[in-house]
Amino acid sequence: MRTLLVYPQYPDTFWSFKHALRFISKKAAYPPTGLLTVAAMLPGDWEKRVVDLNVRNLSDSDIDWADMVLVSAMLVQDTSAREVIRRSKEKGKTVVAGGPAFTSQPESYPEVDHLVLNEAETTLPLFLQDLEKGTPERIYSSQERPALDRTPVPDWSLIDMRNYASMAIQYSRGCPYQCEFCDIVIMNGRRPRTKSPEQMIKELETLYNAGWRGSLFIVDDNFIGNKRKVKKMLASLKEWQAEHDYPFVLFTEASVELADDQELMDLMRWSNFNKVFLGLETPNKESLQECGKSQNSSRDLVQAVETIHRNGMLVMGGFIVGFDNDNESIFESQIRFIQQSGVVTAMVGLLGALPRTRLWERLQKEGRLLHAPTGENTDGSLNFIPRMGTEPLLAGYRDIVSTIYSPKYYYQRIETFLKSYRPTSRSRINRHDIIALLRSIWRIGIFSRSAPWFWKVLIKTAVTKTRALPEVVELSIFGHHFQRIYKRCRNP
């Protein structure tokens, strides 16, 4: 069986880093780790070819070569996924699809021959068994939450790592919280399942032996969902990193109570983590309670961010406006909250209702649901009728992003971040870093309206906190990207 595994293209989004990647001559931020894991589950005698449309185009010869086309996608990749499916069907190919986009709304893809939904460790073997017998069904689904010891190491041989800014692996699935707007518990459940320390070290060894050095994203829903197990894994990870002279600089996603656990922050710092993404959402306590985000509503979020910064990890944050308890004062409150927190990488999005979430069900019952979401909450679109009204919400949203990503406000946040940040990560300066610095000086320091603020922060950091200089250069480049992403919201 000649199998073509296709990863659809991401639109130009906050997390695509499309405009930042040009500074380091990379084609995509992250590899299609899920698709590479699926590839490792396919029979060993099958011929496999991966085409990541974020790296290169899908040619007619690619499709002609294949007996079967496998597509995996998230909601935000829907447009590209549909184009891949259309082209493959026009050439008479069998199309198999899975991943979050197809699992959340399988009825939207009638042209797909076989839908392998939910978690592949459970449903893919059933499809392969039936395929071998010549009796494959159209839909395979399961509510089983498989143990992750059944998950193989991704088949890294199918990609060229040089195309990517970072590699990505998974440690756990699931999250103990149940935020109304989030589909994590729908996809992966509330009981976090983890890989063993030995399994994680094996994956790291595989990446290390494949020649990768540098950034590594642990793509978990909530990395600290099971604190007891993650601490045990981190104890092994910090030893492995030290023995190998810290080849990887890691970052992940977590819940905000990370700031409460000094032992956990120490272990992450010693394991060479330098960033963590937190869903901070809003300073409005009523809105936090509305969406079930109790872990945020009971604490000082600005203080939590500062604590994590002091422990050597830069906080990236997600923020949302459009909750029922938001009124028109929320826009100024969000701006003030973001600026005070020193969260430089602040992803501000409009609330969106994802299929099958509690928010989706509630809005549907209230007659306020409009259509399926785009999966991209920074594109300035709404798929429900907000309490405050559509026009005030969109206007206020545009005001937030035009303010916080203006050069003055953006570089002020970098300075706020630097006041509490104590850099601890170990990394090697390579030629891509030197190229990025030179290009940032050229594009931002000379030909950008951010130039005065860029030079002020760069020089001050070089003099007073030299170890933080790589972070300042990176954040400056990210700002270049974010300004272009949010420009479409400012000019609808």
Coordinates of N, CA and C in Angstrom, one line a residue, residues 12-107:
D12 N -2.7 32.2 7.8 CA -1.8 33.1 8.5 C -2.4 33.5 9.8
T13 N -2.0 32.8 10.9 CA -2.6 33.0 12.2 C -1.5 33.4 13.2
F14 N -2.0 33.7 14.5 CA -1.2 34.1 15.6 C -0.1 33.0 15.8
W15 N -0.5 31.7 15.8 CA 0.5 30.7 16.1 C 1.2 30.1 14.9
S16 N 0.9 30.6 13.7 CA 1.7 30.1 12.5 C 3.1 30.7 12.5
F17 N 3.3 31.9 13.1 CA 4.5 32.6 13.1 C 5.1 32.8 11.7
K18 N 4.3 32.8 10.7 CA 4.7 32.9 9.3 C 5.7 34.1 9.1
H19 N 5.4 35.2 9.6 CA 6.2 36.4 9.4 C 7.5 36.4 10.2
A20 N 7.5 35.6 11.3 CA 8.7 35.5 12.2 C 9.6 34.5 11.6
L21 N 9.1 33.4 10.9 CA 9.9 32.3 10.4 C 10.9 32.8 9.4
R22 N 10.6 33.9 8.7 CA 11.5 34.4 7.7 C 12.8 34.9 8.3
F23 N 12.8 35.3 9.5 CA 14.0 35.8 10.2 C 15.0 34.7 10.4
I24 N 14.5 33.4 10.5 CA 15.4 32.3 10.8 C 15.5 31.3 9.6
S25 N 14.9 31.7 8.5 CA 14.9 30.8 7.3 C 14.3 29.4 7.5
K26 N 13.2 29.4 8.2 CA 12.4 28.2 8.4 C 11.1 28.3 7.7
K27 N 10.5 27.1 7.3 CA 9.3 27.1 6.6 C 8.1 26.9 7.4
A28 N 8.2 26.3 8.6 CA 7.0 26.0 9.4 C 7.5 26.0 10.9
A29 N 6.6 26.4 11.8 CA 6.9 26.4 13.2 C 7.1 25.0 13.8
Y30 N 6.2 24.1 13.5 CA 6.2 22.8 14.1 C 5.9 21.7 13.1
P31 N 6.4 20.5 13.3 CA 6.1 19.4 12.4 C 4.7 18.8 12.7
P32 N 4.2 18.0 11.8 CA 2.9 17.4 12.0 C 3.1 16.1 12.9
T33 N 3.3 16.3 14.2 CA 3.7 15.2 15.0 C 2.6 14.1 15.1
G34 N 1.3 14.6 15.1 CA 0.2 13.6 15.2 C 0.2 12.7 13.9
L35 N 0.4 13.3 12.8 CA 0.5 12.5 11.5 C 1.7 11.6 11.5
L36 N 2.8 12.0 12.0 CA 4.0 11.2 12.0 C 3.8 10.0 13.0
T37 N 3.0 10.2 14.1 CA 2.7 9.2 15.0 C 1.8 8.1 14.4
V38 N 0.8 8.6 13.6 CA -0.1 7.7 12.9 C 0.7 6.9 11.9
A39 N 1.7 7.5 11.2 CA 2.5 6.8 10.2 C 3.2 5.7 10.9
A40 N 3.7 5.9 12.1 CA 4.4 4.8 12.9 C 3.4 3.7 13.2
M41 N 2.1 3.9 13.2 CA 1.1 2.9 13.5 C 0.7 2.0 12.3
L42 N 1.1 2.5 11.1 CA 0.7 1.8 9.9 C 1.6 0.6 9.7
P43 N 1.2 -0.4 8.9 CA 2.0 -1.6 8.7 C 3.4 -1.3 8.2
G44 N 4.4 -2.0 8.6 CA 5.7 -1.7 8.3 C 6.1 -1.9 6.8
D45 N 5.3 -2.7 6.1 CA 5.6 -3.0 4.7 C 4.9 -2.0 3.8
W46 N 4.1 -1.0 4.3 CA 3.5 0.0 3.5 C 4.6 1.1 3.1
E47 N 4.5 1.6 1.9 CA 5.3 2.7 1.5 C 4.6 4.0 2.0
K48 N 5.3 4.9 2.6 CA 4.7 6.1 3.2 C 5.4 7.4 2.7
R49 N 4.6 8.4 2.5 CA 5.2 9.7 2.1 C 4.4 10.7 2.8
V50 N 5.0 11.7 3.5 CA 4.4 12.8 4.2 C 4.6 14.1 3.4
V51 N 3.5 14.8 3.1 CA 3.5 16.1 2.5 C 2.9 17.1 3.5
D52 N 3.7 17.9 4.1 CA 3.2 19.0 5.0 C 3.1 20.3 4.1
L53 N 1.8 20.7 3.9 CA 1.6 21.8 3.0 C 2.0 23.1 3.6
N54 N 2.5 23.1 4.9 CA 3.1 24.3 5.4 C 4.6 24.4 5.0
V55 N 5.1 23.3 4.4 CA 6.5 23.3 4.0 C 6.6 23.3 2.4
R56 N 5.7 22.5 1.8 CA 5.7 22.5 0.3 C 4.4 22.2 -0.2
N57 N 4.2 22.4 -1.5 CA 2.9 22.2 -2.2 C 2.7 20.7 -2.4
L58 N 1.4 20.4 -2.5 CA 1.0 19.0 -2.9 C 0.9 18.9 -4.4
S59 N 1.8 18.1 -5.0 CA 1.8 18.0 -6.5 C 0.8 16.9 -6.9
D60 N 0.4 17.0 -8.2 CA -0.4 15.9 -8.8 C 0.4 14.6 -8.8
S61 N 1.7 14.7 -8.9 CA 2.4 13.4 -8.9 C 2.4 12.7 -7.6
D62 N 2.3 13.5 -6.5 CA 2.2 13.0 -5.1 C 0.9 12.2 -5.1
I63 N -0.2 12.8 -5.5 CA -1.5 12.1 -5.4 C -1.5 10.9 -6.4
D64 N -0.9 11.0 -7.6 CA -0.9 9.9 -8.5 C -0.1 8.7 -8.0
W65 N 0.9 9.0 -7.2 CA 1.7 7.9 -6.6 C 0.9 7.1 -5.6
A66 N 0.0 7.7 -4.9 CA -0.7 7.0 -3.8 C -1.8 6.1 -4.1
D67 N -1.9 5.0 -3.3 CA -3.1 4.2 -3.3 C -4.2 4.8 -2.4
M68 N -3.7 5.4 -1.3 CA -4.6 5.9 -0.3 C -4.0 7.2 0.2
V69 N -4.9 8.2 0.5 CA -4.5 9.5 1.0 C -5.1 9.7 2.4
L70 N -4.2 9.9 3.4 CA -4.6 10.1 4.7 C -4.5 11.6 5.1
V71 N -5.5 12.1 5.6 CA -5.5 13.6 6.0 C -5.8 13.7 7.4
S72 N -5.0 14.5 8.1 CA -5.3 14.9 9.5 C -5.3 16.4 9.7
A73 N -6.3 16.9 10.4 CA -6.4 18.4 10.5 C -7.1 18.8 11.7
M74 N -6.8 20.1 12.1 CA -7.6 20.8 13.1 C -8.6 21.7 12.4
L75 N -9.5 22.3 13.2 CA -10.6 23.1 12.6 C -10.0 24.2 11.7
V76 N -8.9 24.8 12.2 CA -8.4 26.0 11.5 C -7.8 25.6 10.2
Q77 N -7.6 24.3 9.9 CA -7.0 23.9 8.7 C -8.1 23.4 7.7
D78 N -9.4 23.6 8.0 CA -10.5 23.1 7.3 C -10.4 23.4 5.8
T79 N -10.2 24.6 5.4 CA -10.2 25.0 4.0 C -9.2 24.3 3.2
S80 N -8.0 24.2 3.7 CA -6.9 23.4 3.1 C -7.2 22.0 3.0
A81 N -7.8 21.4 4.1 CA -8.1 20.0 4.1 C -9.2 19.6 3.1
R82 N -10.1 20.5 2.9 CA -11.2 20.2 1.9 C -10.6 20.2 0.5
E83 N -9.6 21.1 0.3 CA -9.0 21.2 -1.1 C -8.2 19.9 -1.3
V84 N -7.5 19.4 -0.3 CA -6.8 18.1 -0.5 C -7.7 17.0 -0.8
I85 N -8.8 16.9 0.0 CA -9.8 15.9 -0.3 C -10.4 16.0 -1.7
R86 N -10.7 17.2 -2.1 CA -11.3 17.4 -3.4 C -10.3 16.9 -4.5
R87 N -9.1 17.3 -4.4 CA -8.1 16.9 -5.5 C -7.9 15.4 -5.5
S88 N -7.9 14.8 -4.3 CA -7.6 13.4 -4.2 C -8.8 12.6 -4.7
K89 N -10.0 13.0 -4.5 CA -11.2 12.3 -5.0 C -11.3 12.5 -6.5
E90 N -10.9 13.6 -7.0 CA -11.0 13.8 -8.5 C -10.1 12.8 -9.2
K91 N -9.0 12.4 -8.5 CA -8.1 11.4 -9.1 C -8.4 10.0 -8.7
G92 N -9.6 9.8 -8.1 CA -10.1 8.5 -7.8 C -9.4 7.8 -6.6
K93 N -8.8 8.6 -5.7 CA -8.1 8.0 -4.6 C -9.0 7.7 -3.4
T94 N -8.7 6.7 -2.6 CA -9.4 6.5 -1.4 C -8.9 7.5 -0.4
V95 N -9.8 8.2 0.3 CA -9.4 9.2 1.3 C -9.8 8.8 2.7
V96 N -8.9 8.8 3.6 CA -9.1 8.5 5.0 C -8.7 9.7 5.8
A97 N -9.6 10.1 6.7 CA -9.4 11.3 7.5 C -9.6 11.1 9.0
G98 N -8.8 11.9 9.8 CA -9.0 11.8 11.2 C -8.4 13.1 11.8
G99 N -8.5 13.2 13.1 CA -8.0 14.4 13.8 C -9.1 15.2 14.3
P100 N -8.8 16.3 15.0 CA -9.9 17.1 15.7 C -11.0 17.7 14.7
A101 N -10.6 18.1 13.6 CA -11.6 18.7 12.7 C -12.7 17.7 12.3
F102 N -12.2 16.5 12.0 CA -13.2 15.4 11.5 C -13.9 14.8 12.7
T103 N -13.2 14.7 13.9 CA -13.9 14.1 15.0 C -15.0 15.0 15.6
S104 N -14.8 16.4 15.5 CA -15.8 17.3 16.0 C -17.0 17.4 15.2
Q105 N -16.9 17.2 13.8 CA -18.0 17.4 13.0 C -17.9 16.5 11.8
P106 N -18.0 15.2 12.0 CA -17.8 14.2 10.9 C -18.9 14.3 9.8
E107 N -20.0 14.8 10.2 CA -21.1 15.0 9.2 C -20.8 16.0 8.1

